[in-house]
PDB file of C-alpha atoms in Angstrom:
ATOM      1  CA  UNK O 464       0.000   0.000   0.000  1.00  0.00           C
ATOM      2  CA  UNK O 465       1.123   3.508  -0.700  1.00  0.00           C
ATOM      3  CA  UNK O 466       1.395   6.177   1.998  1.00  0.00           C
ATOM      4  CA  UNK O 467      -1.903   7.668   0.850  1.00  0.00           C
ATOM      5  CA  UNK O 468      -3.660   4.307   1.174  1.00  0.00           C
ATOM      6  CA  UNK O 469      -2.146   3.839   4.633  1.00  0.00           C
ATOM      7  CA  UNK O 470      -3.557   7.205   5.689  1.00  0.00           C
ATOM      8  CA  UNK O 471      -6.976   6.236   4.344  1.00  0.00           C
ATOM      9  CA  UNK O 472      -6.791   2.958   6.274  1.00  0.00           C
ATOM     10  CA  UNK O 473      -5.709   4.805   9.437  1.00  0.00           C
ATOM     11  CA  UNK O 474      -8.673   7.159   9.138  1.00  0.00           C
ATOM     12  CA  UNK O 475     -10.997   4.224   8.607  1.00  0.00           C
ATOM     13  CA  UNK O 476      -9.684   2.331  11.670  1.00  0.00           C
ATOM     14  CA  UNK O 477      -9.765   5.387  13.904  1.00  0.00           C
ATOM     15  CA  UNK O 478     -13.296   6.155  12.783  1.00  0.00           C
ATOM     16  CA  UNK O 479     -14.470   2.654  13.654  1.00  0.00           C
ATOM     17  CA  UNK O 480     -12.647   2.777  17.005  1.00  0.00           C
ATOM     18  CA  UNK O 481     -14.254   6.100  17.918  1.00  0.00           C
ATOM     19  CA  UNK O 482     -17.661   4.800  16.876  1.00  0.00           C
ATOM     20  CA  UNK O 483     -17.243   1.727  19.090  1.00  0.00           C
ATOM     21  CA  UNK O 484     -16.139   3.901  22.019  1.00  0.00           C
ATOM     22  CA  UNK O 485     -19.146   6.175  21.511  1.00  0.00           C
ATOM     23  CA  UNK O 486     -21.522   3.189  21.502  1.00  0.00           C
ATOM     24  CA  UNK O 487     -19.847   1.898  24.657  1.00  0.00           C
ATOM     25  CA  UNK O 488     -20.229   5.303  26.336  1.00  0.00           C
ATOM     26  CA  UNK O 489     -23.954   5.351  25.510  1.00  0.00           C
ATOM     27  CA  UNK O 490     -24.307   1.857  26.916  1.00  0.00           C
ATOM     28  CA  UNK O 491     -22.421   2.853  30.072  1.00  0.00           C
ATOM     29  CA  UNK O 492     -24.595   5.953  30.489  1.00  0.00           C
ATOM     30  CA  UNK O 493     -27.784   3.888  30.596  1.00  0.00           C
ATOM     31  CA  UNK O 494     -26.059   1.095  32.546  1.00  0.00           C
ATOM     32  CA  UNK O 495     -25.857   3.525  35.477  1.00  0.00           C
ATOM     33  CA  UNK O 496     -29.421   2.596  36.446  1.00  0.00           C
ATOM     34  CA  UNK O 497     -29.843  -0.765  34.719  1.00  0.00           C
ATOM     35  CA  UNK O 498     -29.752  -4.109  36.537  1.00  0.00           C
ATOM     36  CA  UNK O 499     -28.545  -6.424  33.759  1.00  0.00           C
ATOM     37  CA  UNK O 500     -29.357 -10.091  34.460  1.00  0.00           C
ATOM     38  CA  UNK O 501     -30.077  -9.219  38.073  1.00  0.00           C
ATOM     39  CA  UNK O 502     -26.568  -7.806  38.635  1.00  0.00           C
ATOM     40  CA  UNK O 503     -25.973  -4.505  40.467  1.00  0.00           C
ATOM     41  CA  UNK O 504     -26.185  -1.394  38.343  1.00  0.00           C
ATOM     42  CA  UNK O 505     -23.116   0.669  37.507  1.00  0.00           C
ATOM     43  CA  UNK O 506     -24.177   3.368  39.951  1.00  0.00           C
ATOM     44  CA  UNK O 507     -24.466   0.852  42.783  1.00  0.00           C
ATOM     45  CA  UNK O 508     -21.044  -0.607  41.967  1.00  0.00           C
ATOM     46  CA  UNK O 509     -19.380   2.811  41.978  1.00  0.00           C
ATOM     47  CA  UNK O 510     -20.997   3.983  45.209  1.00  0.00           C
ATOM     48  CA  UNK O 511     -20.395   0.683  47.043  1.00  0.00           C
ATOM     49  CA  UNK O 512     -16.995   1.711  48.533  1.00  0.00           C
ATOM     50  CA  UNK O 513     -18.565   4.883  49.976  1.00  0.00           C
ATOM     51  CA  UNK O 514     -21.383   2.823  51.443  1.00  0.00           C
ATOM     52  CA  UNK O 515     -18.723   0.724  53.207  1.00  0.00           C
ATOM     53  CA  UNK O 516     -18.169   3.597  55.653  1.00  0.00           C
ATOM     54  CA  UNK O 517     -19.949   2.924  58.974  1.00  0.00           C
ATOM     55  CA  UNK O 518     -23.423   4.429  59.155  1.00  0.00           C
ATOM     56  CA  UNK O 519     -22.505   6.394  62.270  1.00  0.00           C
ATOM     57  CA  UNK O 520     -19.792   8.276  60.328  1.00  0.00           C
ATOM     58  CA  UNK O 521     -21.778   8.851  57.131  1.00  0.00           C
ATOM     59  CA  UNK O 522     -24.627  11.192  56.274  1.00  0.00           C
ATOM     60  CA  UNK O 523     -27.872   9.272  55.864  1.00  0.00           C
ATOM     61  CA  UNK O 524     -31.227  10.446  54.592  1.00  0.00           C
ATOM     62  CA  UNK O 525     -34.047   7.988  54.906  1.00  0.00           C
ATOM     63  CA  UNK O 526     -31.630   5.155  55.650  1.00  0.00           C
ATOM     64  CA  UNK O 527     -30.201   5.147  52.088  1.00  0.00           C
ATOM     65  CA  UNK O 528     -26.568   5.558  50.961  1.00  0.00           C
ATOM     66  CA  UNK O 529     -26.300   8.611  48.687  1.00  0.00           C
ATOM     67  CA  UNK O 530     -23.656  11.040  47.517  1.00  0.00           C
ATOM     68  CA  UNK O 531     -24.053  14.806  47.827  1.00  0.00           C
ATOM     69  CA  UNK O 532     -24.814  16.763  44.643  1.00  0.00           C
ATOM     70  CA  UNK O 533     -23.719  20.399  44.893  1.00  0.00           C
ATOM     71  CA  UNK O 534     -24.232  21.527  41.278  1.00  0.00           C
ATOM     72  CA  UNK O 535     -27.174  21.444  38.923  1.00  0.00           C
ATOM     73  CA  UNK O 536     -25.664  19.166  36.251  1.00  0.00           C
ATOM     74  CA  UNK O 537     -23.236  17.337  38.529  1.00  0.00           C
ATOM     75  CA  UNK O 538     -25.254  14.109  38.514  1.00  0.00           C
ATOM     76  CA  UNK O 539     -25.559  14.126  34.713  1.00  0.00           C
ATOM     77  CA  UNK O 540     -21.845  14.814  34.193  1.00  0.00           C
ATOM     78  CA  UNK O 541     -20.821  12.103  36.651  1.00  0.00           C
ATOM     79  CA  UNK O 542     -23.125   9.576  35.020  1.00  0.00           C
ATOM     80  CA  UNK O 543     -21.672  10.530  31.628  1.00  0.00           C
ATOM     81  CA  UNK O 544     -18.051  10.365  32.872  1.00  0.00           C
ATOM     82  CA  UNK O 545     -18.405   7.033  34.629  1.00  0.00           C
ATOM     83  CA  UNK O 546     -20.476   5.604  31.784  1.00  0.00           C
ATOM     84  CA  UNK O 547     -17.846   6.603  29.225  1.00  0.00           C
ATOM     85  CA  UNK O 548     -15.063   5.035  31.299  1.00  0.00           C
ATOM     86  CA  UNK O 549     -17.045   1.826  31.803  1.00  0.00           C
ATOM     87  CA  UNK O 550     -18.017   1.736  28.115  1.00  0.00           C
ATOM     88  CA  UNK O 551     -14.372   2.052  27.044  1.00  0.00           C
ATOM     89  CA  UNK O 552     -13.433  -0.801  29.380  1.00  0.00           C
ATOM     90  CA  UNK O 553     -16.255  -3.067  28.164  1.00  0.00           C
ATOM     91  CA  UNK O 554     -15.648  -2.407  24.461  1.00  0.00           C
ATOM     92  CA  UNK O 555     -11.824  -2.437  24.777  1.00  0.00           C
ATOM     93  CA  UNK O 556     -11.401  -5.699  22.795  1.00  0.00           C
ATOM     94  CA  UNK O 557     -13.335  -4.228  19.855  1.00  0.00           C
ATOM     95  CA  UNK O 558     -11.590  -0.856  19.483  1.00  0.00           C
ATOM     96  CA  UNK O 559      -8.192  -2.340  20.307  1.00  0.00           C
ATOM     97  CA  UNK O 560      -8.806  -4.845  17.505  1.00  0.00           C
ATOM     98  CA  UNK O 561      -9.117  -1.938  15.061  1.00  0.00           C
ATOM     99  CA  UNK O 562      -5.762  -0.567  16.236  1.00  0.00           C
ATOM    100  CA  UNK O 563      -4.283  -4.050  15.891  1.00  0.00           C
ATOM    101  CA  UNK O 564      -5.613  -4.429  12.338  1.00  0.00           C
ATOM    102  CA  UNK O 565      -3.712  -1.282  11.352  1.00  0.00           C
ATOM    103  CA  UNK O 566      -0.438  -2.249  13.072  1.00  0.00           C
ATOM    104  CA  UNK O 567      -0.301  -6.015  12.461  1.00  0.00           C
ATOM    105  CA  UNK O 568       0.423  -5.963   8.656  1.00  0.00           C
ATOM    106  CA  UNK O 569       3.729  -4.200   9.352  1.00  0.00           C
ATOM    107  CA  UNK O 570       4.980  -6.832  11.816  1.00  0.00           C
ATOM    108  CA  UNK O 571       6.660 -10.176  11.332  1.00  0.00           C
ATOM    109  CA  UNK O 572       5.022 -13.326  12.661  1.00  0.00           C
ATOM    110  CA  UNK O 573       7.352 -13.433  15.692  1.00  0.00           C
ATOM    111  CA  UNK O 574       6.691  -9.770  16.444  1.00  0.00           C
ATOM    112  CA  UNK O 575       2.924 -10.264  16.200  1.00  0.00           C
ATOM    113  CA  UNK O 576       3.122 -13.175  18.653  1.00  0.00           C
ATOM    114  CA  UNK O 577       5.211 -11.116  21.068  1.00  0.00           C
ATOM    115  CA  UNK O 578       2.824  -8.160  20.792  1.00  0.00           C
ATOM    116  CA  UNK O 579      -0.231 -10.345  21.470  1.00  0.00           C
ATOM    117  CA  UNK O 580       1.404 -11.836  24.556  1.00  0.00           C
ATOM    118  CA  UNK O 581       2.374  -8.384  25.806  1.00  0.00           C
ATOM    119  CA  UNK O 582      -1.097  -6.900  25.268  1.00  0.00           C
ATOM    120  CA  UNK O 583      -2.776  -9.906  26.902  1.00  0.00           C
ATOM    121  CA  UNK O 584      -0.543  -9.784  29.994  1.00  0.00           C
ATOM    122  CA  UNK O 585      -0.865  -6.000  30.224  1.00  0.00           C
ATOM    123  CA  UNK O 586      -4.663  -6.220  30.107  1.00  0.00           C
ATOM    124  CA  UNK O 587      -4.778  -8.873  32.831  1.00  0.00           C
ATOM    125  CA  UNK O 588      -2.408  -6.885  35.065  1.00  0.00           C
ATOM    126  CA  UNK O 589      -4.414  -3.677  34.574  1.00  0.00           C
ATOM    127  CA  UNK O 590      -7.649  -5.454  35.539  1.00  0.00           C
ATOM    128  CA  UNK O 591      -5.992  -6.984  38.614  1.00  0.00           C
ATOM    129  CA  UNK O 592      -4.656  -3.586  39.663  1.00  0.00           C
ATOM    130  CA  UNK O 593      -8.042  -1.905  39.221  1.00  0.00           C
ATOM    131  CA  UNK O 594      -9.766  -4.713  41.151  1.00  0.00           C
ATOM    132  CA  UNK O 595      -7.282  -4.366  44.019  1.00  0.00           C
ATOM    133  CA  UNK O 596      -7.826  -0.601  44.075  1.00  0.00           C
ATOM    134  CA  UNK O 597     -11.584  -1.081  44.221  1.00  0.00           C
ATOM    135  CA  UNK O 598     -11.092  -3.372  47.212  1.00  0.00           C
ATOM    136  CA  UNK O 599      -8.777  -0.861  48.929  1.00  0.00           C
ATOM    137  CA  UNK O 600     -11.051   2.180  48.489  1.00  0.00           C
ATOM    138  CA  UNK O 601     -13.406   1.401  51.444  1.00  0.00           C
ATOM    139  CA  UNK O 602     -10.492   0.788  53.842  1.00  0.00           C
ATOM    140  CA  UNK O 603      -8.765   3.958  52.676  1.00  0.00           C
ATOM    141  CA  UNK O 604     -11.907   6.030  53.103  1.00  0.00           C
ATOM    142  CA  UNK O 605     -12.459   4.671  56.602  1.00  0.00           C
ATOM    143  CA  UNK O 606      -8.926   5.714  57.587  1.00  0.00           C
ATOM    144  CA  UNK O 607      -9.078   9.130  55.905  1.00  0.00           C
ATOM    145  CA  UNK O 608     -12.511   9.984  57.264  1.00  0.00           C
ATOM    146  CA  UNK O 609     -11.850   8.508  60.693  1.00  0.00           C
ATOM    147  CA  UNK O 610      -9.797  11.456  61.910  1.00  0.00           C
ATOM    148  CA  UNK O 611     -11.470  13.972  64.171  1.00  0.00           C
ATOM    149  CA  UNK O 612     -13.123  11.329  66.327  1.00  0.00           C
ATOM    150  CA  UNK O 613     -16.895  11.946  66.248  1.00  0.00           C
ATOM    151  CA  UNK O 614     -16.684  15.676  65.608  1.00  0.00           C
ATOM    152  CA  UNK O 615     -17.345  15.394  61.854  1.00  0.00           C
ATOM    153  CA  UNK O 616     -20.095  13.906  59.729  1.00  0.00           C
ATOM    154  CA  UNK O 617     -19.098  12.654  56.271  1.00  0.00           C
ATOM    155  CA  UNK O 618     -21.140  13.874  53.294  1.00  0.00           C
ATOM    156  CA  UNK O 619     -18.852  13.518  50.294  1.00  0.00           C
ATOM    157  CA  UNK O 620     -19.388  15.545  47.155  1.00  0.00           C
ATOM    158  CA  UNK O 621     -20.210  13.258  44.248  1.00  0.00           C
ATOM    159  CA  UNK O 622     -17.646  14.876  41.944  1.00  0.00           C
ATOM    160  CA  UNK O 623     -14.772  14.656  44.436  1.00  0.00           C
ATOM    161  CA  UNK O 624     -15.592  11.062  45.321  1.00  0.00           C
ATOM    162  CA  UNK O 625     -15.820   9.886  41.692  1.00  0.00           C
ATOM    163  CA  UNK O 626     -12.557  11.651  40.797  1.00  0.00           C
ATOM    164  CA  UNK O 627     -10.843   9.990  43.769  1.00  0.00           C
ATOM    165  CA  UNK O 628     -12.088   6.509  42.828  1.00  0.00           C
ATOM    166  CA  UNK O 629     -11.262   6.830  39.111  1.00  0.00           C
ATOM    167  CA  UNK O 630      -7.791   8.202  39.881  1.00  0.00           C
ATOM    168  CA  UNK O 631      -7.104   5.334  42.284  1.00  0.00           C
ATOM    169  CA  UNK O 632      -8.283   2.732  39.747  1.00  0.00           C
ATOM    170  CA  UNK O 633      -6.124   4.251  37.001  1.00  0.00           C
ATOM    171  CA  UNK O 634      -3.031   4.554  39.198  1.00  0.00           C
ATOM    172  CA  UNK O 635      -3.260   0.978  40.457  1.00  0.00           C
ATOM    173  CA  UNK O 636      -3.914  -0.379  36.964  1.00  0.00           C
ATOM    174  CA  UNK O 637      -0.997   1.479  35.360  1.00  0.00           C
ATOM    175  CA  UNK O 638       1.345   0.705  38.271  1.00  0.00           C
ATOM    176  CA  UNK O 639       0.788  -3.001  37.776  1.00  0.00           C
ATOM    177  CA  UNK O 640       2.410  -2.673  34.336  1.00  0.00           C
ATOM    178  CA  UNK O 641       5.832  -1.856  35.843  1.00  0.00           C
ATOM    179  CA  UNK O 642       6.870  -5.516  36.427  1.00  0.00           C
ATOM    180  CA  UNK O 643       5.858  -6.330  32.844  1.00  0.00           C
ATOM    181  CA  UNK O 644       8.252  -3.641  31.635  1.00  0.00           C
ATOM    182  CA  UNK O 645      11.024  -5.273  33.673  1.00  0.00           C
ATOM    183  CA  UNK O 646      10.288  -8.626  32.012  1.00  0.00           C
ATOM    184  CA  UNK O 647      10.353  -7.017  28.558  1.00  0.00           C
ATOM    185  CA  UNK O 648      13.710  -5.346  29.242  1.00  0.00           C
ATOM    186  CA  UNK O 649      15.085  -8.715  30.327  1.00  0.00           C
ATOM    187  CA  UNK O 650      13.723 -10.470  27.230  1.00  0.00           C
ATOM    188  CA  UNK O 651      15.482  -8.034  24.890  1.00  0.00           C
ATOM    189  CA  UNK O 652      18.729  -8.222  26.881  1.00  0.00           C
ATOM    190  CA  UNK O 653      18.759  -4.745  28.446  1.00  0.00           C
ATOM    191  CA  UNK O 654      18.803  -5.991  32.060  1.00  0.00           C
ATOM    192  CA  UNK O 655      19.881  -9.380  33.354  1.00  0.00           C
ATOM    193  CA  UNK O 656      18.866 -11.481  36.337  1.00  0.00           C
ATOM    194  CA  UNK O 657      22.180 -10.738  38.051  1.00  0.00           C
ATOM    195  CA  UNK O 658      21.656  -6.986  37.773  1.00  0.00           C
ATOM    196  CA  UNK O 659      18.073  -7.236  39.031  1.00  0.00           C
ATOM    197  CA  UNK O 660      19.251  -9.189  42.076  1.00  0.00           C
ATOM    198  CA  UNK O 661      21.938  -6.583  42.690  1.00  0.00           C
ATOM    199  CA  UNK O 662      19.420  -3.742  42.435  1.00  0.00           C
ATOM    200  CA  UNK O 663      16.648  -5.511  44.392  1.00  0.00           C
ATOM    201  CA  UNK O 664      16.864  -3.437  47.594  1.00  0.00           C
ATOM    202  CA  UNK O 665      17.044  -0.135  45.784  1.00  0.00           C
ATOM    203  CA  UNK O 666      14.130  -0.996  43.507  1.00  0.00           C
ATOM    204  CA  UNK O 667      11.954  -2.140  46.426  1.00  0.00           C
ATOM    205  CA  UNK O 668      12.679   1.139  48.214  1.00  0.00           C
ATOM    206  CA  UNK O 669      11.838   3.052  45.006  1.00  0.00           C
ATOM    207  CA  UNK O 670       8.543   1.143  44.732  1.00  0.00           C
ATOM    208  CA  UNK O 671       7.519   2.220  48.238  1.00  0.00           C
ATOM    209  CA  UNK O 672       8.429   5.831  47.444  1.00  0.00           C
ATOM    210  CA  UNK O 673       6.485   5.615  44.180  1.00  0.00           C
ATOM    211  CA  UNK O 674       3.431   4.214  45.988  1.00  0.00           C
ATOM    212  CA  UNK O 675       3.570   7.035  48.541  1.00  0.00           C
ATOM    213  CA  UNK O 676       3.656   9.660  45.778  1.00  0.00           C
ATOM    214  CA  UNK O 677       1.281   8.073  43.263  1.00  0.00           C
ATOM    215  CA  UNK O 678      -1.713   7.271  45.479  1.00  0.00           C
ATOM    216  CA  UNK O 679      -4.157  10.216  45.478  1.00  0.00           C
ATOM    217  CA  UNK O 680      -5.147   9.760  49.121  1.00  0.00           C
ATOM    218  CA  UNK O 681      -2.844  10.262  52.079  1.00  0.00           C
ATOM    219  CA  UNK O 682      -4.025   7.098  53.799  1.00  0.00           C
ATOM    220  CA  UNK O 683      -1.390   4.478  54.631  1.00  0.00           C
ATOM    221  CA  UNK O 684      -3.680   1.603  53.593  1.00  0.00           C
ATOM    222  CA  UNK O 685      -3.637   2.270  49.844  1.00  0.00           C
ATOM    223  CA  UNK O 686       0.062   3.192  49.873  1.00  0.00           C
ATOM    224  CA  UNK O 687       1.124   0.010  51.675  1.00  0.00           C
ATOM    225  CA  UNK O 688      -1.152  -2.243  49.619  1.00  0.00           C
ATOM    226  CA  UNK O 689       0.136  -0.790  46.345  1.00  0.00           C
ATOM    227  CA  UNK O 690       3.776  -1.007  47.468  1.00  0.00           C
ATOM    228  CA  UNK O 691       3.454  -4.612  48.683  1.00  0.00           C
ATOM    229  CA  UNK O 692       1.637  -5.674  45.503  1.00  0.00           C
ATOM    230  CA  UNK O 693       4.297  -4.053  43.294  1.00  0.00           C
ATOM    231  CA  UNK O 694       7.058  -5.685  45.355  1.00  0.00           C
ATOM    232  CA  UNK O 695       5.510  -9.130  44.908  1.00  0.00           C
ATOM    233  CA  UNK O 696       5.053  -8.569  41.181  1.00  0.00           C
ATOM    234  CA  UNK O 697       8.630  -7.310  40.900  1.00  0.00           C
ATOM    235  CA  UNK O 698       9.875 -10.444  42.638  1.00  0.00           C
ATOM    236  CA  UNK O 699       7.846 -12.512  40.164  1.00  0.00           C
ATOM    237  CA  UNK O 700       9.476 -10.569  37.317  1.00  0.00           C
ATOM    238  CA  UNK O 701      12.915 -11.362  38.766  1.00  0.00           C
ATOM    239  CA  UNK O 702      12.131 -15.079  38.831  1.00  0.00           C
ATOM    240  CA  UNK O 703      10.907 -14.933  35.231  1.00  0.00           C
ATOM    241  CA  UNK O 704      14.184 -13.208  34.303  1.00  0.00           C
ATOM    242  CA  UNK O 705      16.065 -15.961  36.145  1.00  0.00           C
ATOM    243  CA  UNK O 706      14.380 -18.687  34.080  1.00  0.00           C
ATOM    244  CA  UNK O 707      14.934 -16.759  30.839  1.00  0.00           C
ATOM    245  CA  UNK O 708      18.643 -16.146  31.515  1.00  0.00           C
ATOM    246  CA  UNK O 709      19.198 -19.805  32.394  1.00  0.00           C
ATOM    247  CA  UNK O 710      17.593 -20.919  29.142  1.00  0.00           C
ATOM    248  CA  UNK O 711      19.641 -18.386  27.180  1.00  0.00           C
ATOM    249  CA  UNK O 712      22.854 -19.580  28.864  1.00  0.00           C
ATOM    250  CA  UNK O 713      22.075 -23.234  28.029  1.00  0.00           C
ATOM    251  CA  UNK O 714      21.348 -22.293  24.447  1.00  0.00           C
ATOM    252  CA  UNK O 715      24.642 -20.404  24.154  1.00  0.00           C
ATOM    253  CA  UNK O 716      26.579 -23.345  25.611  1.00  0.00           C
ATOM    254  CA  UNK O 717      24.875 -25.762  23.223  1.00  0.00           C
ATOM    255  CA  UNK O 718      25.857 -23.565  20.274  1.00  0.00           C
ATOM    256  CA  UNK O 719      29.409 -23.183  21.604  1.00  0.00           C
ATOM    257  CA  UNK O 720      29.298 -19.392  21.676  1.00  0.00           C
ATOM    258  CA  UNK O 721      30.703 -19.054  25.197  1.00  0.00           C
ATOM    259  CA  UNK O 722      33.856 -20.990  24.272  1.00  0.00           C
ATOM    260  CA  UNK O 723      34.819 -18.644  21.433  1.00  0.00           C
ATOM    261  CA  UNK O 724      37.613 -16.127  21.890  1.00  0.00           C
ATOM    262  CA  UNK O 725      37.095 -12.458  21.130  1.00  0.00           C
ATOM    263  CA  UNK O 726      39.042 -12.733  17.873  1.00  0.00           C
ATOM    264  CA  UNK O 727      37.199 -15.803  16.610  1.00  0.00           C
ATOM    265  CA  UNK O 728      34.203 -15.480  14.306  1.00  0.00           C
ATOM    266  CA  UNK O 729      30.883 -16.857  15.460  1.00  0.00           C
ATOM    267  CA  UNK O 730      29.851 -20.130  13.727  1.00  0.00           C
ATOM    268  CA  UNK O 731      26.922 -18.677  11.849  1.00  0.00           C
ATOM    269  CA  UNK O 732      25.838 -19.889   8.443  1.00  0.00           C
ATOM    270  CA  UNK O 733      26.590 -17.038   6.060  1.00  0.00           C
ATOM    271  CA  UNK O 734      25.479 -18.905   2.918  1.00  0.00           C
ATOM    272  CA  UNK O 735      22.854 -16.794   1.150  1.00  0.00           C
ATOM    273  CA  UNK O 736      19.542 -18.465   0.507  1.00  0.00           C
ATOM    274  CA  UNK O 737      18.134 -18.440  -3.024  1.00  0.00           C
ATOM    275  CA  UNK O 738      15.390 -16.002  -3.825  1.00  0.00           C
ATOM    276  CA  UNK O 739      12.143 -17.646  -4.787  1.00  0.00           C
ATOM    277  CA  UNK O 740      10.783 -16.787  -8.180  1.00  0.00           C
ATOM    278  CA  UNK O 741       7.585 -14.757  -7.994  1.00  0.00           C
ATOM    279  CA  UNK O 742       4.455 -16.632  -8.959  1.00  0.00           C
ATOM    280  CA  UNK O 743       2.977 -15.129 -12.099  1.00  0.00           C
ATOM    281  CA  UNK O 744      -0.754 -14.838 -12.331  1.00  0.00           C
ATOM    282  CA  UNK O 745      -2.583 -14.271 -15.567  1.00  0.00           C
ATOM    283  CA  UNK O 746      -5.303 -12.379 -13.750  1.00  0.00           C
ATOM    284  CA  UNK O 747      -4.725  -8.645 -13.566  1.00  0.00           C
ATOM    285  CA  UNK O 748      -3.686  -7.553 -10.052  1.00  0.00           C
ATOM    286  CA  UNK O 749      -6.359  -5.899  -8.012  1.00  0.00           C
ATOM    287  CA  UNK O 750      -5.978  -2.407  -6.691  1.00  0.00           C
ATOM    288  CA  UNK O 751      -5.282  -2.236  -2.933  1.00  0.00           C
ATOM    289  CA  UNK O 752      -8.406  -1.922  -0.840  1.00  0.00           C
ATOM    290  CA  UNK O 753      -9.254   1.628   0.078  1.00  0.00           C
ATOM    291  CA  UNK O 754     -12.181   3.015   1.935  1.00  0.00           C
ATOM    292  CA  UNK O 755     -14.219   5.231  -0.364  1.00  0.00           C
ATOM    293  CA  UNK O 756     -14.878   8.681   1.028  1.00  0.00           C
ATOM    294  CA  UNK O 757     -16.053  11.727  -0.816  1.00  0.00           C
ATOM    295  CA  UNK O 758     -13.927  14.885  -0.973  1.00  0.00           C
ATOM    296  CA  UNK O 759     -15.896  16.616   1.764  1.00  0.00           C
ATOM    297  CA  UNK O 760     -15.209  13.769   4.201  1.00  0.00           C
TER     298      UNK O 760
END
């Protein structure tokens, strides 16, 4: 494909991805009050951590758990924001597939396999991080709102609460990708198992400092949970690097590369392979596929 055709294909893929995201946002907007297959609605799921605060420390009206709305359109904007985020998460396989369809033709088979493994592991780690953050939110709120003894009554603003929860979910999800980056650097030979073991103490200390800075709340619960989780994942990444380096060392010994001197050439096969003759087809070649748009579009 020519550069012009690539640009047309990029516009087509981005258009489909944005359309899918928009449909997901509409679904998430209405999911706020829907109980699909008897499951809790999106609004109930989001407000559940706030409802985990003891009733004696939380503002109650009529015995129900509710957030405080301080602006006219605050409820609508929050429903739209949370619905869009949930819609993007639900439809992620569809719009990521469009991005993949644009990138995959330019990759070799080995690179496509590596990219699929990386994206799959990154998605699982992000979901695990977000799930852990959602579990930590009630404990963090109890600690943060527990100061002042019984002199204060908690009535959180809906906007501040939603921003806090979304920020915590995003930070935990992205932070869980750090060990995957370590594994990737080891796979490409940038860092080795020996270096990771040597740097272990410093990296663990840096992870605790990162958790203290990254978490939006000042509560020790979320900071400690994030730091401990990252430390465990980092230790898992070190063990994966250990297995990879051992396999690489055995492969080098089997090929005899470690026994070569610095002045000796590696025993690679430098014989050029013959070029296959192109298969001729009597049928006229088809023009590359291009999405048809008018000039105005």
